[in-house]
Amino acid sequence: MSGLGELDRPGTPDSPGGWDERSREWAAGQDDVPEQPASGPVTDVLGPEVPGSDVPGPDRSVVPPARPRRTAVDPVKALMHRHRELCERAVDPLEIAAGLEAHGVTDRTAARFRHRDVFSLAEELYARVPRDEDAPTRTTVPSAPRARADWALLALLPGALGAATVAGARFTEGQLRLIVAAVGTLAVALAVRAALSRGPLRLADRTARPTGGWTCWLIAYAALGDALLRAALTGGPDAPPTAAPAGVLALALSCAPALWCAHLFTARARRRLAASRGLEEYATSVQPLLLGTFALYLAALTGLLALCGAGLGEPVAYAQSLTLGALLLLARLLAAHGFTHAPARVLAVTAGAEALALAAVFAARLPGCDVLAVPVETLVTAWGTGAVPALACGTGALTLLIHSSRTLTRASAHATPDASC
């Protein structure tokens, strides 16, 4: 029975004769089977060509395409090539972390590169990028800068020269007083420039945006602007305006507290940078430090204003002098850390607002232009002549304070140690 069953099954022809009906059915069934891809070389499936046979061998020129090999994805490699110059010249991972932050890399971005924060990402970049053998290296974190005697003594020079100038103008008369005032003002200006050329408020980039002209205008308005505005509103001036030296003298004396507060902020911020492991954590810890040193300077300036007012026996415009001192400190602090665009714009707008107020009062004397002086007259009537500079400088100081809380709390603003501190 098994032999009869085998005879009924279609099979290949076993003789050179013609194919029967069952053989044709078997051939048709083989054509319907889908072709399976070969896992090995084609020659292994087709077999070698038999020498001396009339049957041609397999076509060895047809080779199936090779499958693409999957490689492990390295997300840090692309970032390493993009910032290779930064990584090659960095002396420690902190400098790389500061550079990455300056380019917009945050802790959330570092998580995409399989790191918990920017600091750990910077450590991997620092370890993987090759460096020259003679390149400088730093095995420890940047230490906090120490106070130096040169800028500490120069910080006292503007106040000393300012006090001498005020005293000389008090004890002289006529043309000699003008000469003493002019020479003393020039000496104070040079002393302020020398004090700011060293220490924590030094500009690292000599090609920074020029702000000296706007600063001189703001200080000159603090000395003469109120008297000139008061005379312009009453139909004058009929004589040169009388200067109010108390506020300007206090600002000159405040150069020393400003430098010491800036040094305190820089030193504490750099010390916290060494202990931080995340950018958000660092910004959160530095922001109260910035506000604290800013308040400390305002307290010192308030004390100096009271001292100068009592010594000279004249009233002091606290609002005007405090807002001007805050504006100048924040502008210089931002510029010293490399942020020069915002201070230049804010100082220019503040000085322009004070000049516009004076120009509007004088332009109102033209026929049909009385309306130009209405805003200034309303403000002066309600709050006095000191309200104009106080409003202008206060708005500028508030703008820079908000800007400072976003920029001076970054790691990139404190990663590089200041050689002059």
mmCIF file of N, CA and C in Angstrom, residues 5 22 49 57 78 84 90 92 101 140 149 163 209 244 257 305 314 336 368 372:
data_model
loop_
_atom_site.group_PDB
_atom_site.id
_atom_site.type_symbol
_atom_site.label_atom_id
_atom_site.label_comp_id
_atom_site.label_asym_id
_atom_site.label_seq_id
_atom_site.Cartn_x
_atom_site.Cartn_y
_atom_site.Cartn_z
ATOM 1 N N GLY A 5 0.887 4.343 -2.815
ATOM 2 C CA GLY A 5 0.738 5.764 -2.461
ATOM 3 C C GLY A 5 1.822 6.616 -3.044
ATOM 4 N N ARG A 22 1.307 14.173 -14.036
ATOM 5 C CA ARG A 22 1.681 14.419 -12.652
ATOM 6 C C ARG A 22 2.952 15.250 -12.536
ATOM 7 N N GLU A 49 30.238 25.214 -10.274
ATOM 8 C CA GLU A 49 30.044 24.793 -11.674
ATOM 9 C C GLU A 49 30.794 23.484 -11.932
ATOM 10 N N GLY A 57 27.148 27.155 -15.238
ATOM 11 C CA GLY A 57 27.201 27.362 -13.789
ATOM 12 C C GLY A 57 26.447 28.628 -13.386
ATOM 13 N N ALA A 78 29.122 64.677 18.079
ATOM 14 C CA ALA A 78 28.770 65.841 17.260
ATOM 15 C C ALA A 78 28.991 67.138 18.028
ATOM 16 N N ARG A 84 35.000 72.066 19.201
ATOM 17 C CA ARG A 84 36.362 71.544 19.349
ATOM 18 C C ARG A 84 37.337 72.640 19.752
ATOM 19 N N ALA A 90 40.542 75.086 26.420
ATOM 20 C CA ALA A 90 40.100 75.139 27.806
ATOM 21 C C ALA A 90 41.166 74.559 28.720
ATOM 22 N N ASP A 92 40.338 73.738 31.985
ATOM 23 C CA ASP A 92 39.649 72.855 32.913
ATOM 24 C C ASP A 92 38.210 72.693 32.451
ATOM 25 N N GLU A 101 27.384 76.999 28.192
ATOM 26 C CA GLU A 101 26.251 77.795 28.656
ATOM 27 C C GLU A 101 26.108 79.076 27.842
ATOM 28 N N THR A 140 42.859 72.249 39.503
ATOM 29 C CA THR A 140 41.921 72.678 40.538
ATOM 30 C C THR A 140 40.967 73.698 39.961
ATOM 31 N N ALA A 149 46.519 95.487 46.810
ATOM 32 C CA ALA A 149 46.714 96.802 47.421
ATOM 33 C C ALA A 149 46.634 97.922 46.392
ATOM 34 N N ALA A 163 37.012 115.606 47.793
ATOM 35 C CA ALA A 163 36.907 116.403 49.019
ATOM 36 C C ALA A 163 37.838 117.606 48.972
ATOM 37 N N ARG A 209 32.025 99.000 24.282
ATOM 38 C CA ARG A 209 31.236 100.150 23.847
ATOM 39 C C ARG A 209 31.542 101.364 24.725
ATOM 40 N N ALA A 244 25.572 121.843 43.064
ATOM 41 C CA ALA A 244 25.262 121.179 44.334
ATOM 42 C C ALA A 244 26.283 120.067 44.534
ATOM 43 N N PRO A 257 33.504 101.903 48.100
ATOM 44 C CA PRO A 257 32.499 100.860 48.366
ATOM 45 C C PRO A 257 32.064 100.107 47.111
ATOM 46 N N LEU A 305 26.030 110.068 51.591
ATOM 47 C CA LEU A 305 25.193 111.236 51.275
ATOM 48 C C LEU A 305 24.837 112.007 52.540
ATOM 49 N N GLU A 314 24.146 121.501 53.475
ATOM 50 C CA GLU A 314 23.169 121.714 52.415
ATOM 51 C C GLU A 314 22.309 120.472 52.265
ATOM 52 N N ALA A 336 32.143 95.006 33.119
ATOM 53 C CA ALA A 336 33.337 94.297 33.587
ATOM 54 C C ALA A 336 33.239 92.798 33.367
ATOM 55 N N GLY A 368 3.710 128.963 20.103
ATOM 56 C CA GLY A 368 2.879 127.800 19.816
ATOM 57 C C GLY A 368 3.423 126.486 20.311
ATOM 58 N N LEU A 372 4.966 121.581 24.928
ATOM 59 C CA LEU A 372 6.142 120.725 25.088
ATOM 60 C C LEU A 372 6.627 120.659 26.528
#
